[in-house]
Amino acid sequence: MSVSRWLSLENWKRWLWSFIRLTLIAGLSFVILYPILQKISTAIKDKADLYSPVVVWIPENFTMSNFLDAIRIMDYWETLFNTFALSATTTVLTAASCALAGYGFARLKFKGSQLLFACVVLTILVPPTTILIPIYLNLKDFTLMGLIPLLTGKSVNLLNSYWPFILTSLTANSLKAGLYIFIFRQFFRGIPKEVEEAAYIDGAGVGTTFTRIMMPNAIPAIITTTLFSFVWQWNDSFYTTTYLTSSKVMSTQLSSLPYNLSIMLGSDPSKADPFYLSMVQDTGILLAILPLIVIYLFVQRYFVESIERTGIVG
């Protein structure tokens, strides 16, 4: 094969690979952006544009009344504060407990550690619906291994409070906690053992080594898990609507938004205009994801760097 022909073949390969990458990126961007753009187009429409055959994307009558209605019905600012407080609290507790568990699996060898870690991985694979009923019953009649009835004479109902999220976060059993433990374990295993051995020689114990040596070096893993935990807790509708049926957080307010809107309009919920209810609910969804978009704009560089250093991709 001549040199010119070989170079021509290489150019064709590079061009084909560039075209494939462009197609994949364009397709993924369409899948991600299309629902958001559709909701933005719906949110700024007037109610009359819903029935106009000429309106598809750009409305004839721009309006912000849908945003005002959604903010009022959702009690948006209080809901935003409650959701942020819940997500931030669970994020901090989850990162701390999962980091401790990941360090234990990575560095502290004990009998049955491999079996226990296999159970952690299993929690990633098992659907949450399979364990929802026993967890729900346990939280409804919480006894703390029988200690609470022994002291007070009856169990405690932890539902409709933040305690289910706090307790599961403290014990590394929160939403997606198995994945976070896995991330921390893999990251700690990548740190040279000589770093710990030097700390042990200087007289540091396991706790001091973990807090003063390992954790400062685990910033990429911490950033990755905290961002994942915060976003997933913010968007969670499965556990939140189960444990917090009457609390004002984004998931419960979005699920009840159509019903509350029909009540506000003074109509029977079963006879309300479903297209208008859907339009206001799409507006509420935009308001719910807006804080996440703002946060991502500020932390995207740190997030990408942490993903690369933890070895999740690549």
Short mmCIF file of C-alpha atoms in Angstrom, two decimals:
data_model
loop_
_atom_site.label_atom_id
_atom_site.label_comp_id
_atom_site.label_asym_id
_atom_site.label_seq_id
_atom_site.Cartn_x
_atom_site.Cartn_y
_atom_site.Cartn_z
CA MET A 1 0.00 0.00 0.00
CA SER A 2 1.41 3.38 -1.00
CA VAL A 3 1.96 6.15 1.52
CA SER A 4 -0.56 8.47 -0.14
CA ARG A 5 -3.23 5.79 -0.11
CA TRP A 6 -2.51 4.98 3.54
CA LEU A 7 -2.80 8.66 4.48
CA SER A 8 -6.04 8.94 2.54
CA LEU A 9 -7.44 5.92 4.40
CA GLU A 10 -6.42 7.42 7.74
CA ASN A 11 -8.12 10.69 6.84
CA TRP A 12 -11.29 8.84 5.96
CA LYS A 13 -11.18 6.99 9.30
CA ARG A 14 -10.73 10.24 11.23
CA TRP A 15 -13.53 11.89 9.28
CA LEU A 16 -15.85 8.90 9.87
CA TRP A 17 -15.09 8.85 13.60
CA SER A 18 -15.69 12.60 13.86
CA PHE A 19 -19.02 12.18 12.08
CA ILE A 20 -20.04 9.35 14.42
CA ARG A 21 -19.16 11.42 17.49
CA LEU A 22 -21.06 14.42 16.14
CA THR A 23 -24.11 12.23 15.49
CA LEU A 24 -23.99 10.73 18.99
CA ILE A 25 -23.56 14.12 20.67
CA ALA A 26 -26.36 15.64 18.60
CA GLY A 27 -28.65 12.71 19.40
CA LEU A 28 -27.93 12.86 23.14
CA SER A 29 -28.38 16.62 23.16
CA PHE A 30 -31.75 16.25 21.43
CA VAL A 31 -32.92 13.62 23.93
CA ILE A 32 -31.89 15.84 26.87
CA LEU A 33 -32.90 19.27 25.58
CA TYR A 34 -36.11 18.46 23.70
CA PRO A 35 -38.32 17.89 26.80
CA ILE A 36 -36.92 21.03 28.45
CA LEU A 37 -37.48 23.20 25.38
CA GLN A 38 -40.98 21.78 25.00
CA LYS A 39 -41.80 22.64 28.62
CA ILE A 40 -40.43 26.17 28.19
CA SER A 41 -42.57 26.64 25.10
CA THR A 42 -45.63 25.36 26.98
CA ALA A 43 -44.96 27.46 30.09
CA ILE A 44 -44.98 30.78 28.23
CA LYS A 45 -48.16 30.03 26.28
CA ASP A 46 -51.50 31.57 27.02
CA LYS A 47 -54.38 29.20 27.67
CA ALA A 48 -55.92 30.16 24.32
CA ASP A 49 -52.80 28.94 22.49
CA LEU A 50 -53.45 25.40 23.62
CA TYR A 51 -56.34 25.14 21.18
CA SER A 52 -54.82 27.12 18.32
CA PRO A 53 -53.90 24.83 15.40
CA VAL A 54 -51.18 27.22 14.20
CA VAL A 55 -49.25 27.28 17.49
CA VAL A 56 -46.64 24.56 17.86
CA TRP A 57 -43.51 25.99 19.49
CA ILE A 58 -43.78 29.79 19.45
CA PRO A 59 -46.98 31.04 21.14
CA GLU A 60 -49.09 33.83 19.73
CA ASN A 61 -49.76 35.25 23.20
CA PHE A 62 -46.78 35.30 25.54
CA THR A 63 -47.65 35.22 29.21
CA MET A 64 -45.99 34.72 32.59
CA SER A 65 -49.23 33.90 34.38
CA ASN A 66 -48.41 30.19 34.38
CA PHE A 67 -45.26 30.87 36.41
CA LEU A 68 -47.17 33.10 38.82
CA ASP A 69 -49.90 30.47 39.25
CA ALA A 70 -47.37 27.68 39.80
CA ILE A 71 -45.40 29.75 42.34
CA ARG A 72 -48.56 30.59 44.27
CA ILE A 73 -50.04 27.08 44.24
CA MET A 74 -46.76 25.36 45.14
CA ASP A 75 -45.96 27.94 47.81
CA TYR A 76 -42.70 27.97 45.91
CA TRP A 77 -40.33 29.86 48.19
CA GLU A 78 -41.18 27.85 51.31
CA THR A 79 -41.08 24.66 49.27
CA LEU A 80 -37.71 25.66 47.83
CA PHE A 81 -36.27 26.25 51.30
CA ASN A 82 -37.62 22.95 52.67
CA THR A 83 -36.33 20.97 49.71
CA PHE A 84 -32.91 22.59 49.91
CA ALA A 85 -32.69 21.93 53.65
CA LEU A 86 -33.69 18.28 53.22
CA SER A 87 -31.33 17.68 50.30
CA ALA A 88 -28.39 19.46 51.95
CA THR A 89 -28.83 17.62 55.25
CA THR A 90 -29.06 14.18 53.67
CA THR A 91 -26.15 15.00 51.35
CA VAL A 92 -23.78 15.90 54.18
CA LEU A 93 -24.76 12.89 56.30
CA THR A 94 -24.66 10.51 53.34
CA ALA A 95 -21.21 11.68 52.22
CA ALA A 96 -19.81 11.30 55.74
CA SER A 97 -21.27 7.85 56.42
CA CYS A 98 -20.50 6.45 52.95
CA ALA A 99 -16.93 7.78 53.10
CA LEU A 100 -16.43 5.98 56.41
CA ALA A 101 -17.94 2.78 55.03
CA GLY A 102 -15.91 3.00 51.82
CA TYR A 103 -12.69 3.51 53.78
CA GLY A 104 -13.48 0.49 55.93
CA PHE A 105 -14.00 -1.73 52.90
CA ALA A 106 -10.89 -0.41 51.18
CA ARG A 107 -8.37 -0.49 54.02
CA LEU A 108 -9.69 -2.34 57.08
CA LYS A 109 -9.67 -6.08 56.52
CA PHE A 110 -12.03 -8.06 58.71
CA LYS A 111 -13.78 -11.39 58.55
CA GLY A 112 -16.73 -11.31 56.18
CA SER A 113 -15.78 -7.98 54.59
CA GLN A 114 -16.02 -9.37 51.05
CA LEU A 115 -19.47 -10.82 51.71
CA LEU A 116 -20.63 -7.57 53.29
CA PHE A 117 -19.34 -5.56 50.34
CA ALA A 118 -21.15 -7.93 47.98
CA CYS A 119 -24.34 -7.06 49.87
CA VAL A 120 -23.55 -3.36 49.34
CA VAL A 121 -23.21 -3.94 45.61
CA LEU A 122 -26.46 -5.90 45.71
CA THR A 123 -28.27 -2.81 47.04
CA ILE A 124 -27.34 -1.06 43.78
CA LEU A 125 -28.97 -3.83 41.74
CA VAL A 126 -32.09 -4.50 43.82
CA PRO A 127 -35.05 -2.24 42.93
CA PRO A 128 -36.11 -0.06 45.89
CA THR A 129 -39.71 -1.22 45.57
CA THR A 130 -38.74 -4.68 46.82
CA ILE A 131 -37.77 -3.38 50.26
CA LEU A 132 -40.19 -0.47 50.53
CA ILE A 133 -42.86 -2.26 52.58
CA PRO A 134 -40.59 -3.55 55.38
CA ILE A 135 -38.84 -0.17 55.62
CA TYR A 136 -42.18 1.64 55.70
CA LEU A 137 -43.53 -0.62 58.46
CA ASN A 138 -40.32 -0.26 60.44
CA LEU A 139 -40.49 3.54 60.26
CA LYS A 140 -44.20 3.57 61.06
CA ASP A 141 -43.59 1.59 64.26
CA PHE A 142 -40.00 2.52 65.03
CA THR A 143 -38.67 0.75 68.12
CA LEU A 144 -34.85 1.04 67.85
CA MET A 145 -34.44 -2.68 68.49
CA GLY A 146 -37.05 -2.59 71.25
CA LEU A 147 -35.46 0.17 73.30
CA ILE A 148 -38.09 2.84 72.69
CA PRO A 149 -41.09 0.72 73.82
CA LEU A 150 -39.02 -0.38 76.81
CA LEU A 151 -38.56 3.23 77.91
CA THR A 152 -41.81 4.86 76.75
CA GLY A 153 -44.23 1.95 76.48
CA LYS A 154 -44.98 2.43 72.79
CA SER A 155 -43.27 2.75 69.42
CA VAL A 156 -42.68 6.00 67.54
CA ASN A 157 -44.13 6.92 64.13
CA LEU A 158 -41.37 8.60 62.10
CA LEU A 159 -43.45 9.12 58.97
CA ASN A 160 -44.26 12.67 57.81
CA SER A 161 -40.97 13.89 59.26
CA TYR A 162 -37.35 14.22 58.17
CA TRP A 163 -36.22 11.44 60.49
CA PRO A 164 -36.45 8.62 57.90
CA PHE A 165 -34.02 10.52 55.68
CA ILE A 166 -31.71 11.49 58.55
CA LEU A 167 -31.50 7.96 59.96
CA THR A 168 -30.93 6.30 56.58
CA SER A 169 -28.27 8.89 55.72
CA LEU A 170 -26.47 8.43 59.04
CA THR A 171 -26.33 4.66 58.54
CA ALA A 172 -25.25 4.78 54.87
CA ASN A 173 -28.60 3.37 53.73
CA SER A 174 -29.98 6.41 51.95
CA LEU A 175 -30.94 6.74 48.30
CA LYS A 176 -28.13 5.30 46.09
CA ALA A 177 -25.86 4.88 49.13
CA GLY A 178 -24.45 1.63 47.74
CA LEU A 179 -23.09 3.51 44.73
CA TYR A 180 -21.45 6.14 46.93
CA ILE A 181 -19.79 3.47 49.09
CA PHE A 182 -18.48 1.84 45.93
CA ILE A 183 -17.07 5.16 44.67
CA PHE A 184 -15.29 5.86 47.96
CA ARG A 185 -13.94 2.31 48.19
CA GLN A 186 -12.47 2.46 44.70
CA PHE A 187 -10.95 5.87 45.36
CA PHE A 188 -9.37 4.92 48.69
CA ARG A 189 -7.93 1.75 47.16
CA GLY A 190 -6.14 3.96 44.62
CA ILE A 191 -4.31 5.94 47.33
CA PRO A 192 -0.83 4.47 48.04
CA LYS A 193 -0.64 2.56 51.31
CA GLU A 194 2.63 4.33 52.11
CA VAL A 195 0.60 7.45 52.94
CA GLU A 196 -1.23 5.62 55.72
CA GLU A 197 1.85 3.78 56.90
CA ALA A 198 3.67 7.09 57.35
CA ALA A 199 0.77 8.36 59.47
CA TYR A 200 0.79 5.18 61.58
CA ILE A 201 4.53 5.54 62.16
CA ASP A 202 3.95 9.09 63.41
CA GLY A 203 1.54 7.71 65.98
CA ALA A 204 -1.80 8.44 64.26
CA GLY A 205 -4.67 6.03 64.79
CA VAL A 206 -7.22 4.83 62.29
CA GLY A 207 -9.62 7.68 63.03
CA THR A 208 -6.95 10.36 62.80
CA THR A 209 -5.57 8.89 59.58
CA PHE A 210 -9.04 8.84 58.07
CA THR A 211 -10.00 12.40 59.01
CA ARG A 212 -6.64 14.15 58.54
CA ILE A 213 -4.94 12.14 55.79
CA MET A 214 -7.48 10.25 53.70
CA MET A 215 -10.40 12.67 53.62
CA PRO A 216 -8.39 15.70 52.40
CA ASN A 217 -7.10 13.51 49.56
CA ALA A 218 -10.64 12.32 48.74
CA ILE A 219 -11.97 15.70 47.58
CA PRO A 220 -12.81 14.41 44.04
CA ALA A 221 -14.84 11.51 45.46
CA ILE A 222 -16.53 13.82 47.94
CA ILE A 223 -17.55 16.27 45.20
CA THR A 224 -18.89 13.45 43.03
CA THR A 225 -20.96 11.83 45.77
CA THR A 226 -22.28 15.10 47.19
CA LEU A 227 -23.47 16.32 43.80
CA PHE A 228 -25.06 12.98 42.96
CA SER A 229 -26.68 12.75 46.39
CA PHE A 230 -28.01 16.31 46.31
CA VAL A 231 -29.51 16.03 42.82
CA TRP A 232 -31.03 12.59 43.36
CA GLN A 233 -32.56 13.61 46.67
CA TRP A 234 -33.91 16.83 45.11
CA ASN A 235 -35.54 14.92 42.26
CA ASP A 236 -36.66 11.92 44.30
CA SER A 237 -40.38 11.30 44.18
CA PHE A 238 -40.45 7.66 45.29
CA TYR A 239 -39.28 7.86 48.91
CA THR A 240 -40.24 11.50 49.43
CA THR A 241 -43.90 11.06 48.51
CA THR A 242 -43.97 7.92 50.67
CA TYR A 243 -42.40 9.35 53.83
CA LEU A 244 -43.45 13.02 53.52
CA THR A 245 -47.04 12.97 52.35
CA SER A 246 -47.93 16.28 53.99
CA SER A 247 -44.63 18.20 53.87
CA LYS A 248 -43.99 21.02 51.42
CA VAL A 249 -41.16 19.73 49.26
CA MET A 250 -40.83 19.75 45.48
CA SER A 251 -41.92 16.17 44.88
CA THR A 252 -45.12 16.35 46.93
CA GLN A 253 -46.01 19.81 45.63
CA LEU A 254 -45.54 18.79 42.00
CA SER A 255 -47.61 15.64 42.40
CA SER A 256 -50.49 17.58 43.95
CA LEU A 257 -50.19 20.67 41.74
CA PRO A 258 -52.96 19.76 39.23
CA TYR A 259 -55.40 18.97 42.03
CA ASN A 260 -54.58 22.15 43.94
CA LEU A 261 -54.90 24.20 40.76
CA SER A 262 -58.37 22.83 40.03
CA ILE A 263 -59.40 23.59 43.61
CA MET A 264 -58.05 27.14 43.26
CA LEU A 265 -60.07 27.60 40.08
CA GLY A 266 -63.17 26.51 41.98
CA SER A 267 -63.94 23.56 39.72
CA ASP A 268 -64.37 19.85 40.22
CA PRO A 269 -60.92 18.22 39.76
CA SER A 270 -62.47 15.52 37.58
CA LYS A 271 -63.98 18.15 35.25
CA ALA A 272 -61.02 20.54 35.02
CA ASP A 273 -59.29 21.12 31.69
CA PRO A 274 -56.52 18.47 31.61
CA PHE A 275 -54.47 20.39 29.02
CA TYR A 276 -54.39 23.52 31.16
CA LEU A 277 -53.53 21.50 34.26
CA SER A 278 -50.70 19.85 32.36
CA MET A 279 -49.44 23.24 31.18
CA VAL A 280 -49.20 24.62 34.70
CA GLN A 281 -47.61 21.40 35.93
CA ASP A 282 -44.94 21.68 33.21
CA THR A 283 -44.28 25.18 34.51
CA GLY A 284 -43.91 23.81 38.03
CA ILE A 285 -41.40 21.24 36.77
CA LEU A 286 -39.33 24.03 35.24
CA LEU A 287 -39.35 25.90 38.54
CA ALA A 288 -38.28 22.71 40.33
CA ILE A 289 -35.25 22.05 38.11
CA LEU A 290 -34.20 25.71 37.83
CA PRO A 291 -32.13 25.70 41.08
CA LEU A 292 -30.28 22.57 39.90
CA ILE A 293 -29.40 24.23 36.60
CA VAL A 294 -28.07 27.29 38.44
CA ILE A 295 -25.99 25.10 40.76
CA TYR A 296 -24.62 23.10 37.83
CA LEU A 297 -23.49 26.27 36.05
CA PHE A 298 -21.23 27.07 39.01
CA VAL A 299 -19.90 23.58 39.80
CA GLN A 300 -19.70 21.89 36.39
CA ARG A 301 -15.91 22.28 36.12
CA TYR A 302 -15.30 20.72 39.54
CA PHE A 303 -17.83 17.99 38.80
CA VAL A 304 -16.16 16.95 35.53
CA GLU A 305 -12.72 16.98 37.14
CA SER A 306 -13.94 14.87 40.07
CA ILE A 307 -15.56 12.34 37.72
CA GLU A 308 -12.27 11.92 35.87
CA ARG A 309 -10.22 11.52 39.06
CA THR A 310 -12.55 9.01 40.69
CA GLY A 311 -12.33 6.79 37.62
CA ILE A 312 -16.08 6.40 37.07
CA VAL A 313 -15.61 6.91 33.34
CA GLY A 314 -12.65 6.38 31.12
#
